[in-house]
CSV table of C-alpha atoms in Angstrom, one decimal:
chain,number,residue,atom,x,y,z
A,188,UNK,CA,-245.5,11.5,80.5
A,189,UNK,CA,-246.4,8.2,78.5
A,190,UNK,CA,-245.2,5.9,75.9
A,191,UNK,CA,-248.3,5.5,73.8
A,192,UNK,CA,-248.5,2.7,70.6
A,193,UNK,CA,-251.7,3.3,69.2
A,194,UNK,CA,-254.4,2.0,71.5
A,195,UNK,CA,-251.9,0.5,74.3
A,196,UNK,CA,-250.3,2.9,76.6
A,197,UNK,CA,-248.0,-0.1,78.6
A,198,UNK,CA,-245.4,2.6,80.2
A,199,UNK,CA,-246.0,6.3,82.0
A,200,UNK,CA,-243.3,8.1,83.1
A,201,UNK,CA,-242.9,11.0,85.8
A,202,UNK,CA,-241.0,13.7,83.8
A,203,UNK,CA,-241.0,15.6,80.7
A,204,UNK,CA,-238.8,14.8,78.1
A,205,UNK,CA,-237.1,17.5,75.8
A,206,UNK,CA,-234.4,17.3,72.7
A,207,UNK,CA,-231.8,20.0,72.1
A,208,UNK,CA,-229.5,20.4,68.8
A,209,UNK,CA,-227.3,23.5,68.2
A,210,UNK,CA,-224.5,24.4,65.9
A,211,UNK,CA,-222.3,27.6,67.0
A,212,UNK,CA,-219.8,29.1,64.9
A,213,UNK,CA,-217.4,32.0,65.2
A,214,UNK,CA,-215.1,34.0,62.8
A,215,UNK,CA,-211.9,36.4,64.1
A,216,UNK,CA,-212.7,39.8,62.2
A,217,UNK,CA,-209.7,41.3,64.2
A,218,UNK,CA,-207.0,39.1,66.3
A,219,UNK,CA,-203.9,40.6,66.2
A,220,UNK,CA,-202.5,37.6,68.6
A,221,UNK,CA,-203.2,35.3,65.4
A,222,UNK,CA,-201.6,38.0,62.9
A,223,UNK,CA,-198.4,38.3,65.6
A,224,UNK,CA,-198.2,35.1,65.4
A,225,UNK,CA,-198.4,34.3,61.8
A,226,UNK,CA,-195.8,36.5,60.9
A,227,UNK,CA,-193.2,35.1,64.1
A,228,UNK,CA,-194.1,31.6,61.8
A,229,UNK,CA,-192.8,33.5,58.7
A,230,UNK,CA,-190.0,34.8,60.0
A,231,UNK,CA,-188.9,31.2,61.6
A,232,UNK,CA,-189.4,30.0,58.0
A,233,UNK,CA,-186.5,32.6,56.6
A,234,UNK,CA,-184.7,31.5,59.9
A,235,UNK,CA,-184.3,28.1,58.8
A,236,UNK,CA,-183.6,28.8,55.4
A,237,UNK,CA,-180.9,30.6,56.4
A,238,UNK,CA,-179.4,28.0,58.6
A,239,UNK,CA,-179.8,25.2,55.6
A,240,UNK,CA,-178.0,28.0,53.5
A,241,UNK,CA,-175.4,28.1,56.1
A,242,UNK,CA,-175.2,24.4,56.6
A,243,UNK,CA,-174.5,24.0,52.5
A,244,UNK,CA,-172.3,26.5,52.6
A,245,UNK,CA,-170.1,24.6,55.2
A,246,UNK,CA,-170.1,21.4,53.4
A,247,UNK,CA,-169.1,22.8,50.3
A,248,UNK,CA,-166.2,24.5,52.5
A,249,UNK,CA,-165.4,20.7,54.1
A,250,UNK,CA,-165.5,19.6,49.9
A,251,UNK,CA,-162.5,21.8,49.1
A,252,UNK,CA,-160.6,21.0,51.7
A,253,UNK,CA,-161.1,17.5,51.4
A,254,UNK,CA,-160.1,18.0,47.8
A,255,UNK,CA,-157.3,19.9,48.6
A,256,UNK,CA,-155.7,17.2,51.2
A,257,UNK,CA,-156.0,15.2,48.1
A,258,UNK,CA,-153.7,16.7,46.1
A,259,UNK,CA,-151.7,16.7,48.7
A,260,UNK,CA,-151.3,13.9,49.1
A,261,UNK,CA,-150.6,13.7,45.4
A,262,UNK,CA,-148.2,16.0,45.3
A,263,UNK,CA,-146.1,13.7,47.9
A,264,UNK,CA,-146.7,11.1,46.1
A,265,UNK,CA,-145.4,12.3,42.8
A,266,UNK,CA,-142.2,13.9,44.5
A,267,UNK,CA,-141.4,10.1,46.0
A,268,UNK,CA,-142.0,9.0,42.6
A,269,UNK,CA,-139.1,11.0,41.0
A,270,UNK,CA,-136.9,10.7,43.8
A,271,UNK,CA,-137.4,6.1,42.7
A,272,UNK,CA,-136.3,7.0,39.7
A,273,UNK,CA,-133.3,8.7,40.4
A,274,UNK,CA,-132.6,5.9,42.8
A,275,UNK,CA,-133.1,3.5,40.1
A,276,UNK,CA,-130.9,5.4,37.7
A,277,UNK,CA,-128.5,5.6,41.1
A,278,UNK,CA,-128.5,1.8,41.7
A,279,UNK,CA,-127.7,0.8,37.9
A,280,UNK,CA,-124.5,3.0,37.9
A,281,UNK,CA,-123.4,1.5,41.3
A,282,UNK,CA,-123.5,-1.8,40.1
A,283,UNK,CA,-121.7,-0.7,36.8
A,284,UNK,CA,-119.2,0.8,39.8
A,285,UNK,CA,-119.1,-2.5,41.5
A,286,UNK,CA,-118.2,-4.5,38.2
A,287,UNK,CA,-115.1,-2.3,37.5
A,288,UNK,CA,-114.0,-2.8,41.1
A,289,UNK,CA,-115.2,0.5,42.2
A,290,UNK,CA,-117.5,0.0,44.6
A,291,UNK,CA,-118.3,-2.9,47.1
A,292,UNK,CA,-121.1,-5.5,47.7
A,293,UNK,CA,-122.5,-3.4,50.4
A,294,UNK,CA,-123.2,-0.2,48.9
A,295,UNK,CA,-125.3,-1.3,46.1
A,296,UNK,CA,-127.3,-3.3,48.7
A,297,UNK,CA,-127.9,-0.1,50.1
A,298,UNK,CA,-129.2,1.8,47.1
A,299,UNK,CA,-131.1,-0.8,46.2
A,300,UNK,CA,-132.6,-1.4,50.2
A,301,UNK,CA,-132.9,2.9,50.2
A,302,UNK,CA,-135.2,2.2,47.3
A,303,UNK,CA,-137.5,-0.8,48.4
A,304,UNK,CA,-138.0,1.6,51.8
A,305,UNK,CA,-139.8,4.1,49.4
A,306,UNK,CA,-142.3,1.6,48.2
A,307,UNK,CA,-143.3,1.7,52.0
A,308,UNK,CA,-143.6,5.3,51.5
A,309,UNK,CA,-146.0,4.8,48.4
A,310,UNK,CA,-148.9,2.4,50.2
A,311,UNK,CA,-149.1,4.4,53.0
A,312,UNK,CA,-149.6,7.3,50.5
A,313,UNK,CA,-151.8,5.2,48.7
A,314,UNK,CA,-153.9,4.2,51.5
A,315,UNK,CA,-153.9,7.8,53.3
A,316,UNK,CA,-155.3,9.0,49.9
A,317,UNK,CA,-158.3,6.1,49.8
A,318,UNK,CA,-159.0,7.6,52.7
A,319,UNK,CA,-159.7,10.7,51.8
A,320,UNK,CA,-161.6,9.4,48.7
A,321,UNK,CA,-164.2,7.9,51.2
A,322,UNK,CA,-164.6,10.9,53.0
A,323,UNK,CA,-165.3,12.9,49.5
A,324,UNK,CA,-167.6,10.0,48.8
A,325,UNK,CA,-169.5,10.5,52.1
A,326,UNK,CA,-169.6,14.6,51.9
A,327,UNK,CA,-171.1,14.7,48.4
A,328,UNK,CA,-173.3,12.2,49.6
A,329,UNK,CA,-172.3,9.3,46.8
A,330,UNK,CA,-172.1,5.2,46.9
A,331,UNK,CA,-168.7,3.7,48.0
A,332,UNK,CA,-166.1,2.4,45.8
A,333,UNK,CA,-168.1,5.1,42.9
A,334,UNK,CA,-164.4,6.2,41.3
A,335,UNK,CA,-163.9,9.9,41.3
A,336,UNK,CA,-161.9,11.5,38.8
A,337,UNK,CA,-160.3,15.1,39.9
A,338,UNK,CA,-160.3,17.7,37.2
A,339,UNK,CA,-156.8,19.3,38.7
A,340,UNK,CA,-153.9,17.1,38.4
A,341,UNK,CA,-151.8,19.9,40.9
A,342,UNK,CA,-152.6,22.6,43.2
A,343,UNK,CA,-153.2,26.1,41.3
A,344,UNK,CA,-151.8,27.8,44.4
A,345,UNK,CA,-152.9,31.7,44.3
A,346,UNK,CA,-149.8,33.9,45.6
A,347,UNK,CA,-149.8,37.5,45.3
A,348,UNK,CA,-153.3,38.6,46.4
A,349,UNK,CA,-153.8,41.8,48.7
A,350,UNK,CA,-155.5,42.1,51.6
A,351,UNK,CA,-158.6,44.1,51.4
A,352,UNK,CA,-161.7,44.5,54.1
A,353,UNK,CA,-164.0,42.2,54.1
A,354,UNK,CA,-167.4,41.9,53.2
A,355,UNK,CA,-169.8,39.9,55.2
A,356,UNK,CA,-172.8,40.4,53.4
A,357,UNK,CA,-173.0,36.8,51.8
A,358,UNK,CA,-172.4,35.0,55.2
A,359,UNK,CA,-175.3,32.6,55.4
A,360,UNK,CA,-174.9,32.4,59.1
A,361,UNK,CA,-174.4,35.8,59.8
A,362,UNK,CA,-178.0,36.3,58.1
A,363,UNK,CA,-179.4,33.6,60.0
A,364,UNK,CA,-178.4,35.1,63.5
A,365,UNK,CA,-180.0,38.5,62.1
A,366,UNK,CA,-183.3,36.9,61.2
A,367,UNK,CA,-182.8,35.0,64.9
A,368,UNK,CA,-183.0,38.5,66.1
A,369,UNK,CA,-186.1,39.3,64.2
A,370,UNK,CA,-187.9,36.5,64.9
A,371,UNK,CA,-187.2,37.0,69.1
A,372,UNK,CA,-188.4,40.7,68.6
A,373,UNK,CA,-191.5,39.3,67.1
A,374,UNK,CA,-192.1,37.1,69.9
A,375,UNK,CA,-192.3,40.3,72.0
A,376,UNK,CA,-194.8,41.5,70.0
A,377,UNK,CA,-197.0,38.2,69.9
A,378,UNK,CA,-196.7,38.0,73.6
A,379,UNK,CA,-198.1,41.9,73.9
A,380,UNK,CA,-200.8,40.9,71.6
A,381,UNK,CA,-202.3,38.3,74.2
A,382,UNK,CA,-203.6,41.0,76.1
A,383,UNK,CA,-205.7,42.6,72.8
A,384,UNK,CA,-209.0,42.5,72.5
A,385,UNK,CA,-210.6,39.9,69.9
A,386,UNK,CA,-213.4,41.6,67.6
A,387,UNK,CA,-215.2,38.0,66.3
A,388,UNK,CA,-218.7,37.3,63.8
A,389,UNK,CA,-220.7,35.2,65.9
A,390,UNK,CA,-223.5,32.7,64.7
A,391,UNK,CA,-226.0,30.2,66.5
A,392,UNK,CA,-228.6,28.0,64.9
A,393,UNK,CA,-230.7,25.7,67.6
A,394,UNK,CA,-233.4,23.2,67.2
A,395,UNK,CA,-235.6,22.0,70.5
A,396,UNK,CA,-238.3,19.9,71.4
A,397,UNK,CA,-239.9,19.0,74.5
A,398,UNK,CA,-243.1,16.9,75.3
A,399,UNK,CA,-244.3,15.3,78.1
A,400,UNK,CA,-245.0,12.1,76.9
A,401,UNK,CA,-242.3,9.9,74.2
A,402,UNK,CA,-244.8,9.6,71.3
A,403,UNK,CA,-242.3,11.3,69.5
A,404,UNK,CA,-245.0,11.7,66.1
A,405,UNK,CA,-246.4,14.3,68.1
A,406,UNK,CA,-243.6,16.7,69.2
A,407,UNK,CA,-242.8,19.7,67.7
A,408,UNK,CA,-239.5,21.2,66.9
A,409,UNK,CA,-239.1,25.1,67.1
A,410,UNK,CA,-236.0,26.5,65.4
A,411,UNK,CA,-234.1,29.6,66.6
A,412,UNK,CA,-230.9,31.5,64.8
A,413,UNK,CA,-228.8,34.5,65.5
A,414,UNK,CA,-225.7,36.2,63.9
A,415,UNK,CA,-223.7,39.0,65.9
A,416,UNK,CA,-221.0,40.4,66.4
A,417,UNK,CA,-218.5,39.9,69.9
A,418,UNK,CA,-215.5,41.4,71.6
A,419,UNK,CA,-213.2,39.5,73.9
A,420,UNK,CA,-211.4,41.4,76.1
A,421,UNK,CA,-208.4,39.4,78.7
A,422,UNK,CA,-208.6,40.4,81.7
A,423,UNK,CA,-206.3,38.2,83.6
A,424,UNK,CA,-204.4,35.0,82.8
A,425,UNK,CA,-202.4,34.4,85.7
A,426,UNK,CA,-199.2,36.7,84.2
A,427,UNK,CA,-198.8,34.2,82.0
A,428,UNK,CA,-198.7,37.1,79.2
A,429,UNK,CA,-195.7,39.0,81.7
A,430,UNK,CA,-193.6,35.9,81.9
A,431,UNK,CA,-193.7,35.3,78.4
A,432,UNK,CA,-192.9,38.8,77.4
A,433,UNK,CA,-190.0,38.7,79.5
A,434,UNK,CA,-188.6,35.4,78.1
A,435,UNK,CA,-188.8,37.0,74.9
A,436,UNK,CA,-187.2,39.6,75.8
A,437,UNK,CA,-184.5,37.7,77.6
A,438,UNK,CA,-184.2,35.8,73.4
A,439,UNK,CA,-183.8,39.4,71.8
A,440,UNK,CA,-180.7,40.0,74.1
A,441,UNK,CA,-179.1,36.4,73.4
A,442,UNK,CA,-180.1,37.1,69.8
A,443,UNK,CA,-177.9,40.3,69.9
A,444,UNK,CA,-174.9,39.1,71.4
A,445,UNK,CA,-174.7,36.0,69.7
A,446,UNK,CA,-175.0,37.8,66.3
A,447,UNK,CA,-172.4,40.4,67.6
A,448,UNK,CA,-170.1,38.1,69.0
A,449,UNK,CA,-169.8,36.5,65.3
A,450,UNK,CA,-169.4,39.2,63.5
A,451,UNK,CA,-166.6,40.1,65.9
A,452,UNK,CA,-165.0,36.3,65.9
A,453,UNK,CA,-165.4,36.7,61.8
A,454,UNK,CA,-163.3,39.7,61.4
A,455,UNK,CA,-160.9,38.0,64.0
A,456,UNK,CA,-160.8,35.0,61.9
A,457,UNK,CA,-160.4,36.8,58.4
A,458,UNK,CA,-157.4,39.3,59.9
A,459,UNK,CA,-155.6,35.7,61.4
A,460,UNK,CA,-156.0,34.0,57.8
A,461,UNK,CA,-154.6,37.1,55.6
A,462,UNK,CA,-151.8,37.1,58.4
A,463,UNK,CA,-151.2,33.3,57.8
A,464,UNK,CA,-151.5,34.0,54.0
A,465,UNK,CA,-148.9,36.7,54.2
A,466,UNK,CA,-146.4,34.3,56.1
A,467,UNK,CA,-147.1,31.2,53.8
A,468,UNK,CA,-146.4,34.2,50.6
A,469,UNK,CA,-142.6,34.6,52.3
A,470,UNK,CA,-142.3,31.0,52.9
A,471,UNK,CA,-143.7,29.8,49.3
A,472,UNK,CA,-140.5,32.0,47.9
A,473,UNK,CA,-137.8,30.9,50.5
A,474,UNK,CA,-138.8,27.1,49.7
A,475,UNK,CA,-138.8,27.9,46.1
A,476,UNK,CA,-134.8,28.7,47.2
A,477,UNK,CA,-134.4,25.9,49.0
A,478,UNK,CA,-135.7,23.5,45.8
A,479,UNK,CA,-133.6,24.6,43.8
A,480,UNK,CA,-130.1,24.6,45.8
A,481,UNK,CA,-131.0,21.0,46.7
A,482,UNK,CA,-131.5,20.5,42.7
A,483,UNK,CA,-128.3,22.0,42.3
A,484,UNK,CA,-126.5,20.2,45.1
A,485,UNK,CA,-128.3,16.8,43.6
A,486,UNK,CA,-126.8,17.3,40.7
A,487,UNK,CA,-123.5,17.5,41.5
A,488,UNK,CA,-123.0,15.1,44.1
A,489,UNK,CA,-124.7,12.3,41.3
A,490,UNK,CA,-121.7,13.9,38.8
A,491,UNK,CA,-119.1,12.9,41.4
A,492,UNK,CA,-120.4,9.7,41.9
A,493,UNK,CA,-120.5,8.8,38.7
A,494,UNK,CA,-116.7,9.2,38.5
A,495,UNK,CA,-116.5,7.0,41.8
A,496,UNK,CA,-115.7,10.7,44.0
A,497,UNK,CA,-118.0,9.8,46.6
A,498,UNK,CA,-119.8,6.9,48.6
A,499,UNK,CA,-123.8,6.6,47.8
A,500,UNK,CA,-124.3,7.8,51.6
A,501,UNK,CA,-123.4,11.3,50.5
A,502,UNK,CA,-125.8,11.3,47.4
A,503,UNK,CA,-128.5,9.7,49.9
A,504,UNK,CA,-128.1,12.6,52.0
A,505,UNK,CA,-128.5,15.2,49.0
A,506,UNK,CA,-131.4,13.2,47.5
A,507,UNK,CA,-133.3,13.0,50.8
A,508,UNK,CA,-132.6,17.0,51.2
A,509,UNK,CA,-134.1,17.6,47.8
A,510,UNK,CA,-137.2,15.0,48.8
A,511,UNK,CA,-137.6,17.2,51.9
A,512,UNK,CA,-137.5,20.5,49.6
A,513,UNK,CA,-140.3,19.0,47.4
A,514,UNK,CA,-142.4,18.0,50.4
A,515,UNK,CA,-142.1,21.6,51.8
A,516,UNK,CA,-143.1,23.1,48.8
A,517,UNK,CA,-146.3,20.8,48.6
A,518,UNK,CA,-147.1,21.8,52.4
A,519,UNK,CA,-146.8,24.8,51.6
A,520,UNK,CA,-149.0,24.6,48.5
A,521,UNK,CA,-151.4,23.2,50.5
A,522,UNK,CA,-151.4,25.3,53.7
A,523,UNK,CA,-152.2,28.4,51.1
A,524,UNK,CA,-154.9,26.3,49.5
A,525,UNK,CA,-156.3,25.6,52.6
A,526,UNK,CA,-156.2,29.5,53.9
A,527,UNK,CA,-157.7,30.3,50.6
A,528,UNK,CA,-160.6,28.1,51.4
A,529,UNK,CA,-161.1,29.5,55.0
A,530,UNK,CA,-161.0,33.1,53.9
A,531,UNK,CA,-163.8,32.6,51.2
A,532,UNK,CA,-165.6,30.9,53.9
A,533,UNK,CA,-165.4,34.3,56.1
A,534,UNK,CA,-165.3,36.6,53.3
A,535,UNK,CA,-167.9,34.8,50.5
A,536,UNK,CA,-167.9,38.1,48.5
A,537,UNK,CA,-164.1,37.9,47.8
C-alpha cells in the first residue's frame, strides 16, 4: 500500500488497509421470560402496597392507644383532684375542731401533710402525661412542644357488645401475605420461562471499505442491510434455571405457612380479646359496686367527724378507699378501651 499526496508518495506500507461500520438491532416479538417477569414486578408493586397499608394501619392502632393512656391518665388525675378538695373541705373543719378544743395540734398537721402528699401525686401525673404528649407528637409525625387539644374530655367506654365471628377481609397484612404468595408462584413461572424459546425481528445495516493504499479520496464504500427474523432456543445454562425453580418453590411454601400461621394467630388473638372484654364487662359492674359503697362509706364517716365522732385517720382510710375505687374504675375504662382497640385491629370490619 501507499500514502500518496499528490505528486509525492513519502511512505509505502506492506498491508491492505480496510474500514468496517455496522449497526445491529433486535426486537423480542415473543419472550415470555420478559412477560413472566413483568408481571412478578406487578405483583411485588401490590405487595408493597399492601405492606404500606398494613404499616398505616398499625400506626393508627399505636394513635389510639396512645390517646387512650391519655385519658387515663386524665382520669387519675381528675379523681386526685376531687379527693384535694374534700381534703381541703376536711382540713378547714379540723381546725374549726381544734379551736373548740376538739381536736389536737397534730391531727390537723396531718390533714393538712395528707394533702400536700397529693400534689406529689399531681406532677408525677402531670409529667407521665407530657410524656405521652411527645409520643402522640412523634406518631403523627408533628413539631415538639405543637399543643394538642383532645376532642374527648373522658373515656366513652363501649360495654355491652356481643361477640360475633370475625371477619378478616380488611386485614392489610393478611392481604399482603396473600399477594406474598402470588408473587412466589410467579417466580416459579418466570424461572420455567428461562428455558422458552425467544422468537426476535432482527436487523443489520454495514458499511465497508478496503484499499490497499491510505489515499482515502479513492476508496469506495459498499453498503449491505438485512432484516429477519430469529429464534433462540436454551439449551443449557449450567441448571441455573433448576436451582432457581426450586428456590421459588421453596418461597411458595414459606409464603403459605406464614400466611396460614396468621390467620391462625388472628383468630387466636381475637377469641383472647372478646374473652378479656367479657371479664373487664363483669369487672366494670362489680367496680361500679365498689364506687359507690366507698361513696356511701365517705359520706358517713365525714358526717361523724364533723360532730368530732372520729379521728381524721378513720376518714383517711375511707377517702383513700374511695380514691382506690375511682382509680379502678378508670383502669378498667382503660383496659376496655384498649381491648376495643386491639379487636378492631384483628377484626377491621367490626
Amino acid at each position: 500500500g501507499e500514502l500518496v499526496f499528490g505528486s509525492l508518495q513519502p511512505i509505502k506500507a506492506g498491508s491492505d488497509h480496510a474500514i468496517t461500520a455496522g449497526v445491529n438491532a433486535s426486537f423480542d416479538l415473543l419472550n415470555l421470560q420478559t412477560v413472566a417477569a413483568s408481571k412478578q414486578a406487578s405483583i411485588g408493586r401490590e405487595v408493597a402496597q399492601h405492606k404500606q397499608r398494613a404499616s398505616e394501619q398499625q400506626v393508627a392502632y399505636e394513635i389510639k392507644k396512645t390517646y387512650n393512656d391519655i385519658l387515663f391518665i386524665q382520669s387519675q388525675r381528675i379523681a386526685i383532684q376531687q379527693s384535694m378538695k374534700r381534703y381541703e373541705v376536711a382540713l378547714v373543719l379540723q381546725r374549726d375542731l381544734l379551736k373548740n378544743g376538739l381536736a389536737i395540734p397534730t391531727d390537723t398537721l396531718r390533714v393538712f401533710t395528707d394533702r400536700q402528699v397529693q400534689e406529689l401525686d399531681l406532677i408525677q401525673l402531670h409529667y407521665a402525661e407530657e410524656n405521652l404528649y411527645n409520643l402522640l407528637r412523634y406518631q403523627l409525625g408533628i413539631k415538639a412542644q405543637t399543643k394538642i387539644q383532645l376532642t374527648d374530655r373522658e373515656f366513652l367506654t363501649e360495654v355491652g357488645m356481643k361477640r360475633e365471628n370475625p371477619d378478616l377481609a380488611k386485614r392489610a397484612d393478611l392481604d399482603a401475605h396473600q399477594a406474598q404468595i402470588v408473587w412466589a408462584k410467579q417466580s416459579v413461572r418466570a424461572a420455567n420461562a428461562a428455558s422458552l424459546p425467544v422468537l426476535s425481528l432482527t436487523g443489520n445495516w454495514q458499511l465497508q471499505g478496503q484499499d490497499d493504499r491510505l489515499n482515502f479520496s479513492s476508496w469506495k464504500f459498499p453498503q449491505s442491510s438485512f432484516v429477519g427474523v430469529s429464534l433462540s432456543i436454551p439449551l443449557f445454562n449450567g441448571f441455573r434455571r433448576e436451582a432457581r425453580v426450586q428456590q421459588a418453590n421453596i418461597d411458595v411454601q414459606q409464603s403459605t405457612v406464614q400466611y396460614q400461621d396468621a390467620m391462625h394467630r388472628a383468630v387466636l388473638e381475637y377469641e383472647q380479646h372478646w374473652n378479656k372484654y367479657e371479664e373487664l364487662q363483669k369487672k366494670w359492674e362489680a367496680q361500679k359496686r365498689v364506687r359507690e359503697s366507698a361513696q356511701r362509706t365517705l359520706n358517713a364517716q365525714t358526717d361523724r367527724f364533723k360532730k368530732g365522732l372520729i379521728k381524721w385517720l378513720e376518714v383517711k382510710d375511707a377517702e383513700l378507699v374511695l380514691t382506690q375505687a375511682q382509680f379502678g374504675i378508670a383502669q378498667i375504662q382503660m383496659q376496655i378501651n384498649s381491648t376495643l382497640i386491639e379487636l378492631e385491629r384483628i377484626n377491621p370490619a367490626q
